Coordinates of C-alpha atoms in Angstrom, one line a residue:
X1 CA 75.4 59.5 81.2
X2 CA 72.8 61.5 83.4
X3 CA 73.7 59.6 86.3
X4 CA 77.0 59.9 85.8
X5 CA 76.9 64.0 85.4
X6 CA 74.8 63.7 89.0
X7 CA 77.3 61.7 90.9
X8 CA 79.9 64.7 89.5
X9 CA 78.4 67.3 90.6
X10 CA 78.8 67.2 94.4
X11 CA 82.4 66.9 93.1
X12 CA 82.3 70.3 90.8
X13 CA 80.6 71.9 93.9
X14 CA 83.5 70.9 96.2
X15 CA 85.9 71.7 94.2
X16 CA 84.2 75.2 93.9
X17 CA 84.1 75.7 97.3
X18 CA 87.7 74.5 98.0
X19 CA 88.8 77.1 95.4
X20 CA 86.5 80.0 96.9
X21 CA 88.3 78.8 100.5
X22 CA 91.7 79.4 98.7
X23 CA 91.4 82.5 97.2
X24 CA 89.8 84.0 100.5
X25 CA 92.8 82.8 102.4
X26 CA 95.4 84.0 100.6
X27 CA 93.5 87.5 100.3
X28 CA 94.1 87.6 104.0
X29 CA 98.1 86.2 103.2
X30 CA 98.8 89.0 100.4
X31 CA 97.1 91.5 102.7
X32 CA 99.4 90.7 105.8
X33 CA 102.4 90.1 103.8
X34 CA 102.9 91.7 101.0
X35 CA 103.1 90.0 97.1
X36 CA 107.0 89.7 97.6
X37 CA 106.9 87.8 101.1
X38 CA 103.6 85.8 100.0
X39 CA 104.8 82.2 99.2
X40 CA 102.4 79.1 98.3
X41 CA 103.1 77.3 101.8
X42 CA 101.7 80.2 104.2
X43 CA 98.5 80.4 101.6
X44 CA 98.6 76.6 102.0
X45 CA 98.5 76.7 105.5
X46 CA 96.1 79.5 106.2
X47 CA 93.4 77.5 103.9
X48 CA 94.3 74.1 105.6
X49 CA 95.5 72.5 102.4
X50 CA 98.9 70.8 101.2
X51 CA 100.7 72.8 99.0
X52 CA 100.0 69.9 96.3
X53 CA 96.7 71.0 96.4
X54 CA 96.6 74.3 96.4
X55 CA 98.6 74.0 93.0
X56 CA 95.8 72.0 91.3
X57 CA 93.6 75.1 91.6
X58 CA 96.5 77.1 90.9
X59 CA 99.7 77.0 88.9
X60 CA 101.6 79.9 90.5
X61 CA 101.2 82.5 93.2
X62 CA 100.5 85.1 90.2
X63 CA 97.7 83.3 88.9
X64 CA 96.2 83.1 92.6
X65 CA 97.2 86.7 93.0
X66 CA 95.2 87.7 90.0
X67 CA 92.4 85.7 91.0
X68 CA 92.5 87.2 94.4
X69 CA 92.0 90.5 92.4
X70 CA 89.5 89.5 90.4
X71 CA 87.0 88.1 93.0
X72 CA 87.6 91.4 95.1
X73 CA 86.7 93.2 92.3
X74 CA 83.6 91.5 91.2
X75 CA 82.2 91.6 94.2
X76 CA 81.5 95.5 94.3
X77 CA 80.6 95.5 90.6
X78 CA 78.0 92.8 90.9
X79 CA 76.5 94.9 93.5
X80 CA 76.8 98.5 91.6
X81 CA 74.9 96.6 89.2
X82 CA 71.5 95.3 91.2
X83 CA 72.1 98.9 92.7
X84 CA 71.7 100.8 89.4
X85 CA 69.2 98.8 87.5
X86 CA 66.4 99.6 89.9
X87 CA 63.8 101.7 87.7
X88 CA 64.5 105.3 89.9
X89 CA 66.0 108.6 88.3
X90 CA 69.3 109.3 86.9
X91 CA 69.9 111.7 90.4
X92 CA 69.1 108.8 92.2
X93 CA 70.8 106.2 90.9
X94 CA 74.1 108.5 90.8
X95 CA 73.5 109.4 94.3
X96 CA 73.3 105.4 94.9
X97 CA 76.2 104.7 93.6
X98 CA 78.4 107.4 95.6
X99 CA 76.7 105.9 98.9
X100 CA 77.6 102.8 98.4
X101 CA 81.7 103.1 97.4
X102 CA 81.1 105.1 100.7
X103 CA 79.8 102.4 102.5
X104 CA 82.8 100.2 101.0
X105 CA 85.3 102.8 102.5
X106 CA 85.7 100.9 105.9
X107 CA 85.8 97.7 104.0
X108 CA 88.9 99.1 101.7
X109 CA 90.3 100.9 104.9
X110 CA 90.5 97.3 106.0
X111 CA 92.1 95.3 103.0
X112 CA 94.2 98.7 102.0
X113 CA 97.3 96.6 102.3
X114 CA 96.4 94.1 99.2
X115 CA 94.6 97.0 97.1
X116 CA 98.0 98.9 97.4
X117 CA 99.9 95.7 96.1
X118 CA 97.0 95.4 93.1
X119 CA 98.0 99.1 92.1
X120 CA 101.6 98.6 92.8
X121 CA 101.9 95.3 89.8
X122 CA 99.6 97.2 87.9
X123 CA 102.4 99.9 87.9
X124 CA 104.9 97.7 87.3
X125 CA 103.4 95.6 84.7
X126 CA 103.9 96.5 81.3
X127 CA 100.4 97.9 79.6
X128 CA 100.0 94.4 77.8
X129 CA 100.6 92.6 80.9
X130 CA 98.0 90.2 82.9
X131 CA 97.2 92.8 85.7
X132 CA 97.2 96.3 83.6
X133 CA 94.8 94.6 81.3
X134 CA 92.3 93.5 84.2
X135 CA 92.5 96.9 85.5
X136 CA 92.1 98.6 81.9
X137 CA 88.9 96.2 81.7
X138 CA 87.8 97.3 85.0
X139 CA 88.0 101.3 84.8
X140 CA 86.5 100.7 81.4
X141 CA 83.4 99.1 83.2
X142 CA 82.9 101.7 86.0
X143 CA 83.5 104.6 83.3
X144 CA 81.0 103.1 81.1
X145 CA 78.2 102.6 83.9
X146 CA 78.7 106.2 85.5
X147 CA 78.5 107.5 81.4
X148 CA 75.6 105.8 81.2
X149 CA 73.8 107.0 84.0
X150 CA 74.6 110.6 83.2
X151 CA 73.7 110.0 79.7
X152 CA 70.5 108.8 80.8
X153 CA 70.2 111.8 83.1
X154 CA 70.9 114.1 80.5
X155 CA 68.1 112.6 78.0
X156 CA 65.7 112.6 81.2
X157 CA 66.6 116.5 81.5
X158 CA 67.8 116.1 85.2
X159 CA 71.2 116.8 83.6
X160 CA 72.4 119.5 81.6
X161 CA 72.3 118.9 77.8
X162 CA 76.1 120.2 77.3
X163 CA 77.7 118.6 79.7
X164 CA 80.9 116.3 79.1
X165 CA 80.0 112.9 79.8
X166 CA 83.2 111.2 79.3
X167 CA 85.0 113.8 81.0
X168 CA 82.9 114.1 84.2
X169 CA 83.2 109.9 84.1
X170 CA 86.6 110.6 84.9
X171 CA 86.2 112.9 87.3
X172 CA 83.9 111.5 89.6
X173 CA 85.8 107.9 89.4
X174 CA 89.3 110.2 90.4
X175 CA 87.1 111.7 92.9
X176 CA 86.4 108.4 94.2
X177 CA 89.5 106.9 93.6
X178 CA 91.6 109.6 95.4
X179 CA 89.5 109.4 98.5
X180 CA 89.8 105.6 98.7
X181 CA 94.0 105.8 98.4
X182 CA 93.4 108.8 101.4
X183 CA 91.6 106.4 103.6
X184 CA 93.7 103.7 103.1
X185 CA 96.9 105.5 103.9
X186 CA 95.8 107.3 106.4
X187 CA 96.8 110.6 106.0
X188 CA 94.7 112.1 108.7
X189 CA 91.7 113.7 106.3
X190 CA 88.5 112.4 107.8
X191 CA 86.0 111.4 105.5
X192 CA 82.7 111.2 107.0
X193 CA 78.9 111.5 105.9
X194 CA 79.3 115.6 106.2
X195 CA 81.7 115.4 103.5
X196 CA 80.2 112.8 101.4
X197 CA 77.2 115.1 101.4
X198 CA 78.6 117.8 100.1
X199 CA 80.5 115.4 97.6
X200 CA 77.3 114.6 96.3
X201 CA 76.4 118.0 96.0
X202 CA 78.9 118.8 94.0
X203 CA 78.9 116.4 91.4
X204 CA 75.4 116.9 91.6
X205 CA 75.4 120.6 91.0
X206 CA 77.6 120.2 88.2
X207 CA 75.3 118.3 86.2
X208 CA 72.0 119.1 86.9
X209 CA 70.5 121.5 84.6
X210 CA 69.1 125.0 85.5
X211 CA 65.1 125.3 86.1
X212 CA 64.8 127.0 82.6
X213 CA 66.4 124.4 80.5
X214 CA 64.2 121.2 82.7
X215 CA 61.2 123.4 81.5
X216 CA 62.2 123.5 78.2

């Protein structure tokens, strides 16, 4: 049995790779063409596989779409994650997390096209549906870690003891959120680090709690 589970794993591992290549290529199909004009050949193709394939890993162009989601999202949540578990202050770790869905911007700037189409069947999905659910999941996730931070902030005292944590969860994620659909449709306002300075000095300044009451 043992040598049996050894001889399978080179076969897992390819198989894991294979599906890794396939959901990167047809992130770079959905992004040039659109969900609509996406079909299972042109992903095929771009990943260098027959069609056949491509439909052992996955049954539909849906599934593959929402997988495509998925992975995208992962990826920037994985790395919020390392970012906001290293032992630094409440300030710090919010001002972490700002910089780095900064440093993303380009990255979205780039991909805007297949973001758009993730909003777009979220839209368009009913609130039960496959894609709604993933991204009621998600902003769960991201509301809970920004929550938490300013929870933690608040117990610290680097935050004010009134504030509204839910609430200014929200806000910063709609800051964040609105920027990011800015960039990607161009509209011609030019986020740069003088603005995401003074971003942070904002949400900052909101929270943080007056001399007197850190003394306290």
């Amino acid at each position: 049995m043992e040598s049996q589970n050894q001889a399978e794993s080179p076969k897992a591992a390819h198989a894991a790779r294979r599906r890794s290549e396939i959901i990167t290529a047809a992130s770079r199909v959905f992004d040039a063409n659109g969900y609509a004009a996406t079909t299972m050949d042109a992903v095929a193709a771009e990943a260098k596989v027959a069609k056949g394939s491509l439909y052992n890993y996955f049954p539909s162009k849906h599934s593959l779409f929402v997988q495509v989601f998925t992975v995208a999202l992962g990826e920037d949540e994985q790395t919020t994650e390392m970012l906001l578990t290293e032992p630094v202050s409440a300030t710090e770790k919010l001002s972490r997390y700002v910089e780095f869905w900064f440093s993303r911007l380009e990255h979205y700037k780039r991909v805007g096209g297949l973001i758009l189409e993730f909003w777009a069947n979220a839209a368009r999905d009913d609130r039960q549906g496959e894609i709604s659910s993933i991204f009621q999941q998600m902003y769960a996730r991201w509301h809970g870690r920004i929550s938490a931070i300013i929870t933690e902030g608040v117990q610290s005292g680097e935050f004010r003891g009134d504030v509204n944590i839910p609430a200014a969860a929200i806000s910063i994620l709609s800051a964040t959120d609105g920027i990011t659909l800015h960039t990607i449709l161009n509209v011609g306002l030019d986020f740069d680090r003088a603005a995401l300075e003074t971003m942070k000095q904002g949400i900052l300044t909101s929270l943080t709690a007056p001399p007197q009451e850190k003394n306290q």
